[in-house]
Tab-separated table of C-alpha atoms and ligand atoms in Angstrom:
chain	number	residue	atom	x	y	z
A	1	MET	CA	1.600	85.683	-65.908
A	2	LEU	CA	5.337	85.658	-66.389
A	3	TYR	CA	7.241	83.646	-63.816
A	4	ILE	CA	10.915	84.352	-64.215
A	5	GLY	CA	13.915	83.658	-62.020
A	6	SER	CA	17.323	81.990	-61.929
A	7	HIS	CA	19.241	79.454	-59.981
A	8	VAL	CA	20.414	80.892	-56.707
A	9	SER	CA	22.652	79.602	-53.946
A	10	PHE	CA	21.479	77.804	-50.815
A	11	THR	CA	24.114	78.068	-48.154
A	12	LYS	CA	24.640	76.145	-44.927
A	13	GLU	CA	24.327	79.367	-42.853
A	14	LYS	CA	21.218	81.013	-44.449
A	15	GLN	CA	19.500	78.222	-46.333
A	16	LEU	CA	16.190	79.146	-47.990
A	17	LEU	CA	16.325	82.626	-46.389
A	18	GLY	CA	19.503	83.371	-48.385
A	19	SER	CA	18.051	81.949	-51.610
A	20	VAL	CA	14.976	84.224	-51.279
A	21	GLU	CA	17.158	87.279	-50.598
A	22	GLU	CA	19.286	86.506	-53.627
A	23	ALA	CA	16.185	85.887	-55.921
A	24	LEU	CA	14.692	89.251	-54.723
A	25	SER	CA	17.953	91.028	-55.498
A	26	TYR	CA	17.408	89.920	-59.132
A	27	ASN	CA	13.739	91.031	-59.118
A	28	ALA	CA	12.677	87.461	-59.683
A	29	ASN	CA	9.262	86.030	-58.800
A	30	THR	CA	10.456	82.406	-58.846
A	31	PHE	CA	13.828	80.653	-58.417
A	32	MET	CA	15.671	77.318	-58.351
A	33	PHE	CA	18.385	76.044	-56.008
A	34	TYR	CA	20.511	73.044	-55.194
A	35	THR	CA	20.187	72.078	-51.552
A	36	GLY	CA	23.989	72.284	-51.347
A	37	ALA	CA	26.780	72.218	-53.982
A	38	PRO	CA	25.552	70.899	-57.377
A	39	GLN	CA	28.697	68.685	-57.738
A	40	ASN	CA	28.690	66.930	-54.392
A	41	THR	CA	26.221	65.411	-52.020
A	42	ASN	CA	27.304	67.137	-48.761
A	43	ARG	CA	24.067	68.394	-47.337
A	44	SER	CA	23.250	69.886	-43.897
A	45	PRO	CA	19.994	69.383	-42.079
A	46	ILE	CA	17.222	71.855	-42.963
A	47	ASN	CA	16.719	74.550	-40.285
A	48	ASP	CA	12.993	75.154	-39.938
A	49	PHE	CA	13.478	78.578	-38.332
A	50	LEU	CA	15.244	79.834	-41.446
A	51	THR	CA	12.568	78.297	-43.548
A	52	ILE	CA	9.790	80.115	-41.624
A	53	GLU	CA	11.704	83.333	-41.954
A	54	ALA	CA	12.136	82.782	-45.688
A	55	LEU	CA	8.450	82.054	-46.111
A	56	ASN	CA	7.529	85.178	-44.235
A	57	LYS	CA	9.815	87.118	-46.667
A	58	ILE	CA	8.165	85.379	-49.659
A	59	LYS	CA	4.655	86.449	-48.414
A	60	GLU	CA	5.663	90.040	-48.552
A	61	SER	CA	7.049	89.694	-51.987
A	62	ASP	CA	5.943	88.846	-55.578
A	63	ILE	CA	7.508	85.423	-55.445
A	64	ASP	CA	5.065	82.551	-56.002
A	65	PHE	CA	6.447	79.756	-53.759
A	66	SER	CA	4.508	77.047	-55.584
A	67	LYS	CA	6.792	77.788	-58.586
A	68	VAL	CA	10.047	77.366	-56.704
A	69	ILE	CA	12.201	74.471	-57.741
A	70	VAL	CA	15.048	72.343	-56.327
A	71	HIS	CA	17.676	70.800	-58.662
A	72	ALA	CA	19.175	67.455	-57.663
A	73	PRO	CA	22.943	67.235	-57.809
A	74	TYR	CA	24.617	66.058	-61.096
A	75	ILE	CA	26.350	63.068	-59.489
A	76	ILE	CA	22.994	61.183	-59.031
A	77	ASN	CA	23.058	58.591	-61.839
A	78	LEU	CA	20.119	56.243	-62.090
A	79	ALA	CA	20.961	54.994	-65.601
A	80	ASN	CA	23.828	52.698	-64.886
A	81	LYS	CA	23.855	49.718	-62.399
A	82	GLU	CA	27.349	48.352	-63.073
A	83	LYS	CA	28.740	50.242	-60.226
A	84	ILE	CA	26.074	48.994	-57.848
A	85	ASP	CA	27.275	51.155	-54.986
A	86	ASN	CA	26.803	54.386	-57.021
A	87	TYR	CA	23.329	53.159	-58.108
A	88	SER	CA	22.231	52.447	-54.516
A	89	PHE	CA	23.782	55.682	-53.329
A	90	SER	CA	21.943	57.607	-56.089
A	91	MET	CA	18.565	56.107	-55.023
A	92	ARG	CA	19.261	56.839	-51.371
A	93	PHE	CA	20.326	60.418	-52.060
A	94	LEU	CA	17.265	61.004	-54.313
A	95	THR	CA	14.948	59.803	-51.523
A	96	GLU	CA	16.597	62.114	-49.044
A	97	GLU	CA	16.369	64.925	-51.516
A	98	ILE	CA	12.710	64.364	-51.758
A	99	GLU	CA	12.429	64.496	-48.029
A	100	ARG	CA	14.361	67.731	-47.906
A	101	CYS	CA	12.001	69.277	-50.582
A	102	ALA	CA	8.947	68.122	-48.535
A	103	GLN	CA	10.393	69.648	-45.421
A	104	LEU	CA	10.930	72.887	-47.145
A	105	GLY	CA	7.535	72.836	-48.815
A	106	ILE	CA	8.945	72.565	-52.334
A	107	ARG	CA	6.801	70.578	-54.885
A	108	TYR	CA	9.188	70.201	-57.809
A	109	LEU	CA	12.611	68.479	-57.958
A	110	VAL	CA	14.489	68.610	-61.214
A	111	LEU	CA	16.571	65.488	-62.006
A	112	HIS	CA	18.938	64.614	-64.867
A	113	PRO	CA	17.713	61.124	-65.896
A	114	GLY	CA	21.353	59.961	-65.971
A	115	SER	CA	24.184	58.545	-68.222
A	116	HIS	CA	24.188	54.930	-69.243
A	117	VAL	CA	28.007	54.831	-69.438
A	118	GLY	CA	28.153	52.115	-72.076
A	119	VAL	CA	25.309	49.775	-71.290
A	120	GLY	CA	23.156	51.429	-73.929
A	121	VAL	CA	20.053	53.647	-73.923
A	122	GLU	CA	17.549	50.813	-73.552
A	123	VAL	CA	19.246	49.319	-70.459
A	124	GLY	CA	19.734	52.852	-69.157
A	125	ILE	CA	16.041	53.617	-69.451
A	126	ASN	CA	15.214	50.444	-67.647
A	127	ASN	CA	17.603	51.225	-64.815
A	128	ILE	CA	16.167	54.667	-64.396
A	129	ALA	CA	12.574	53.405	-64.293
A	130	GLU	CA	13.452	50.629	-61.837
A	131	ALA	CA	15.270	53.214	-59.621
A	132	LEU	CA	12.362	55.661	-59.790
A	133	ASN	CA	9.864	52.976	-58.972
A	134	LYS	CA	11.832	52.079	-55.844
A	135	VAL	CA	12.369	55.695	-54.769
A	136	LEU	CA	8.687	56.580	-55.243
A	137	THR	CA	7.407	53.691	-53.250
A	138	THR	CA	9.589	54.455	-50.296
A	139	ASN	CA	7.929	57.755	-49.851
A	140	ASN	CA	4.467	59.423	-50.341
A	141	GLN	CA	5.612	62.998	-50.291
A	142	ASP	CA	3.778	65.632	-52.446
A	143	VAL	CA	7.000	66.163	-54.516
A	144	MET	CA	7.195	65.701	-58.289
A	145	ILE	CA	10.321	64.620	-60.033
A	146	LEU	CA	10.895	66.656	-63.185
A	147	LEU	CA	13.063	64.695	-65.720
A	148	GLU	CA	15.096	67.261	-67.636
A	149	THR	CA	15.633	67.074	-71.426
A	150	MET	CA	19.280	66.499	-71.887
A	151	ALA	CA	21.821	67.821	-74.373
A	152	GLY	CA	23.298	64.516	-75.335
A	153	LYS	CA	26.691	64.933	-73.939
A	154	GLY	CA	28.606	61.632	-73.406
A	155	SER	CA	26.078	58.861	-72.891
A	156	GLU	CA	23.229	60.900	-71.435
A	157	VAL	CA	19.725	59.391	-71.467
A	158	GLY	CA	16.676	61.487	-71.934
A	159	THR	CA	17.857	63.519	-74.981
A	160	THR	CA	14.568	62.861	-76.876
A	161	PHE	CA	10.988	63.076	-76.052
A	162	GLU	CA	10.607	59.435	-76.905
A	163	GLU	CA	13.230	58.375	-74.349
A	164	LEU	CA	11.602	60.463	-71.680
A	165	LYS	CA	8.221	59.009	-72.511
A	166	GLU	CA	9.603	55.466	-72.317
A	167	ILE	CA	10.855	56.215	-68.737
A	168	ILE	CA	7.441	57.650	-67.722
A	169	ASP	CA	5.673	54.634	-69.273
A	170	ARG	CA	7.638	52.253	-67.058
A	171	VAL	CA	7.135	54.114	-63.803
A	172	ASP	CA	4.009	53.178	-61.768
A	173	LYS	CA	3.412	56.463	-60.097
A	174	LYS	CA	3.271	58.622	-63.277
A	175	GLU	CA	1.511	61.380	-61.448
A	176	ARG	CA	4.743	62.056	-59.571
A	177	LEU	CA	6.778	62.612	-62.802
A	178	GLY	CA	6.881	65.779	-64.958
A	179	ILE	CA	9.257	67.311	-67.339
A	180	CYS	CA	11.667	70.227	-67.253
A	181	LEU	CA	12.596	71.562	-70.687
A	182	ASP	CA	16.023	73.123	-71.217
A	183	THR	CA	16.308	75.279	-74.293
A	184	CYS	CA	20.026	74.880	-74.624
A	185	HIS	CA	19.710	71.116	-74.228
A	186	LEU	CA	16.887	70.812	-76.696
A	187	SER	CA	18.869	72.616	-79.408
A	188	ASP	CA	22.018	70.654	-78.491
A	189	SER	CA	20.263	67.308	-78.883
A	190	GLY	CA	18.979	68.313	-82.307
A	191	TYR	CA	15.624	69.986	-81.858
A	192	ASP	CA	14.824	73.089	-83.897
A	193	ILE	CA	13.889	75.781	-81.402
A	194	ASN	CA	13.150	78.316	-84.213
A	195	ASN	CA	9.650	77.006	-84.414
A	196	PHE	CA	8.838	76.351	-80.799
A	197	ASP	CA	5.114	75.787	-81.399
A	198	GLN	CA	5.957	72.873	-83.719
A	199	LEU	CA	8.238	71.504	-81.007
A	200	LEU	CA	5.457	71.791	-78.428
A	201	ASP	CA	3.018	70.029	-80.797
A	202	ASN	CA	5.588	67.214	-81.188
A	203	PHE	CA	6.093	67.174	-77.419
A	204	ASP	CA	2.325	67.135	-76.830
A	205	LYS	CA	1.834	64.093	-79.149
A	206	ILE	CA	4.472	62.087	-77.435
A	207	ILE	CA	4.415	63.119	-73.723
A	208	GLY	CA	1.598	65.578	-73.253
A	209	ILE	CA	2.158	69.303	-72.784
A	210	GLU	CA	0.607	69.293	-69.284
A	211	LYS	CA	3.696	67.353	-68.116
A	212	ILE	CA	5.938	70.449	-68.481
A	213	LYS	CA	6.379	72.070	-65.073
A	214	ALA	CA	9.571	74.070	-65.539
A	215	ILE	CA	11.766	75.557	-68.272
A	216	HIS	CA	15.384	76.206	-68.103
A	217	ILE	CA	15.808	79.156	-70.385
A	218	ASN	CA	19.394	79.217	-71.515
A	219	ASP	CA	21.040	80.378	-74.671
A	220	SER	CA	23.711	77.973	-76.079
A	221	LYS	CA	27.431	78.539	-77.061
A	222	ASN	CA	26.994	75.900	-79.870
A	223	PRO	CA	24.813	75.426	-82.924
A	224	LYS	CA	22.039	72.884	-83.092
A	225	ASN	CA	22.922	69.199	-82.518
A	226	ALA	CA	26.295	70.018	-80.878
A	227	LYS	CA	25.682	67.758	-77.929
A	228	LYS	CA	27.970	69.950	-75.766
A	229	ASP	CA	25.727	71.436	-73.024
A	230	ARG	CA	27.485	74.806	-72.853
A	231	HIS	CA	25.029	77.477	-71.674
A	232	GLU	CA	25.365	81.146	-72.844
A	233	ASN	CA	23.872	84.352	-71.650
A	234	PHE	CA	20.366	85.229	-72.782
A	235	GLY	CA	20.406	86.455	-76.398
A	236	PHE	CA	24.193	86.139	-76.781
A	237	GLY	CA	24.465	82.687	-78.110
A	238	GLU	CA	23.279	80.530	-81.078
A	239	LEU	CA	19.617	80.495	-80.057
A	240	GLY	CA	19.416	84.287	-80.015
A	241	PHE	CA	17.163	86.761	-78.300
A	242	ASN	CA	14.108	86.488	-80.409
A	243	ASN	CA	13.851	82.798	-80.332
A	244	LEU	CA	14.326	82.794	-76.523
A	245	ILE	CA	11.884	85.717	-75.900
A	246	ASN	CA	9.243	83.866	-78.004
A	247	ILE	CA	9.635	80.786	-75.770
A	248	VAL	CA	9.406	82.873	-72.595
A	249	TYR	CA	6.232	84.613	-73.773
A	250	ASN	CA	4.625	81.495	-75.528
A	251	LYS	CA	1.011	81.450	-74.506
A	252	ARG	CA	0.887	77.690	-74.010
A	253	LEU	CA	3.713	77.953	-71.382
A	254	GLU	CA	2.328	80.958	-69.599
A	255	ASP	CA	2.295	79.854	-66.014
A	256	ILE	CA	5.311	77.628	-66.215
A	257	PRO	CA	8.336	78.997	-64.246
A	258	LYS	CA	11.269	80.031	-66.477
A	259	ILE	CA	14.651	79.618	-64.849
A	260	LEU	CA	17.899	81.143	-66.067
A	261	GLU	CA	20.986	78.912	-65.734
A	262	THR	CA	23.225	81.226	-67.802
A	263	PRO	CA	26.827	81.651	-66.903
A	264	TYR	CA	28.303	84.129	-64.517
A	265	LEU	CA	30.424	86.752	-66.418
A	266	ASP	CA	34.150	86.220	-65.936
A	267	HIS	CA	33.167	83.716	-63.274
A	268	LYS	CA	32.203	86.350	-60.847
A	269	PHE	CA	29.345	88.614	-62.017
A	270	ALA	CA	25.826	87.248	-61.750
A	271	PRO	CA	23.929	88.210	-64.859
A	272	TYR	CA	20.416	87.413	-63.577
A	273	LYS	CA	19.182	90.849	-62.467
A	274	PHE	CA	20.126	92.260	-65.918
A	275	GLU	CA	18.820	89.320	-67.994
A	276	ILE	CA	15.506	89.461	-66.110
A	277	GLU	CA	15.175	93.137	-66.676
A	278	MET	CA	15.886	92.682	-70.448
A	279	ILE	CA	13.372	89.819	-70.591
A	280	LYS	CA	10.687	92.016	-68.988
A	281	ASN	CA	11.504	94.781	-71.458
A	282	LYS	CA	11.288	92.338	-74.322
A	283	GLU	CA	14.078	94.224	-76.060
A	284	PHE	CA	17.590	93.085	-76.694
A	285	ASP	CA	20.384	95.116	-75.014
A	286	GLU	CA	23.670	94.856	-76.837
A	287	LYS	CA	25.320	96.511	-73.918
A	288	LEU	CA	24.087	94.056	-71.356
A	289	LEU	CA	27.367	92.205	-70.790
A	290	GLU	CA	29.123	95.555	-70.085
A	291	LYS	CA	26.395	96.451	-67.607
A	292	ILE	CA	26.767	93.201	-65.877
A	293	ARG	CA	30.548	93.595	-65.554
A	294	ASN	CA	30.054	97.057	-64.191
A	295	GLN	CA	27.473	96.275	-61.653
B	1	ZN	ZN1	19.796	70.495	-65.029
B	2	FE	FE1	19.038	72.774	-67.172
B	3	FE	FE1	22.985	72.251	-68.998
């Protein structure tokens, strides 16, 4: 079955209920959200009444709540220990984020492994693994951390399957780690997504395909190996419609939730309802951007 959705907002006032309503307005059957703004760590307490209302709404809909995902904020950085305050803060915040997911009933938390900021990939990997070991021993929640494949911007760690595998190898509770693929990031970091089955074979050999729990399905503004991390609307970038649609409908990834993190048009028009419709139709719509603007 196809599980398709996008990232949606999670506001202080409406919380999960607002996220569900937004996802439904895009005809999505899964979604992803940040528990507050992606760029900062201001978070308000979870309101269980809103959660219950949201779950009731989900029950009446096509949304599969077991496929709904939280994304940790970007400023968590477990890869660098030089600024020890940031490192400890990141661990503390990640721990709280796991608690929030557990309270909401969410099982998957996507995390950027981090940026080493000069200390090198090896040290970065060690720092990440050490932090994850600490975080995962301080709680026993049924929440899995999904390490995202990164574009290679700046000093990002986790840009190759080998690096991600090394992190997993050094973490004791491996059963609490999974992977979130990002199609834009994969291409940016140098992977050829034209032959996705070959890429999956490669991933399977190194990490194991069963570790993939989510996919960010983004087009890219840049050609392969650009290391820029600039997402583009579905079918309108360098990856192209056919490549992306083949990934969405790849049999080996059938039950994995696909999440759009494509850009708003002119910074104000959400493209997701239109992109989801086009994905369901499996046919490229050249006029899609105009339709999004005229919604
Ligand atoms: Zn991400
Ligand atoms: Fe992503
Ligand atoms: Fe990205």
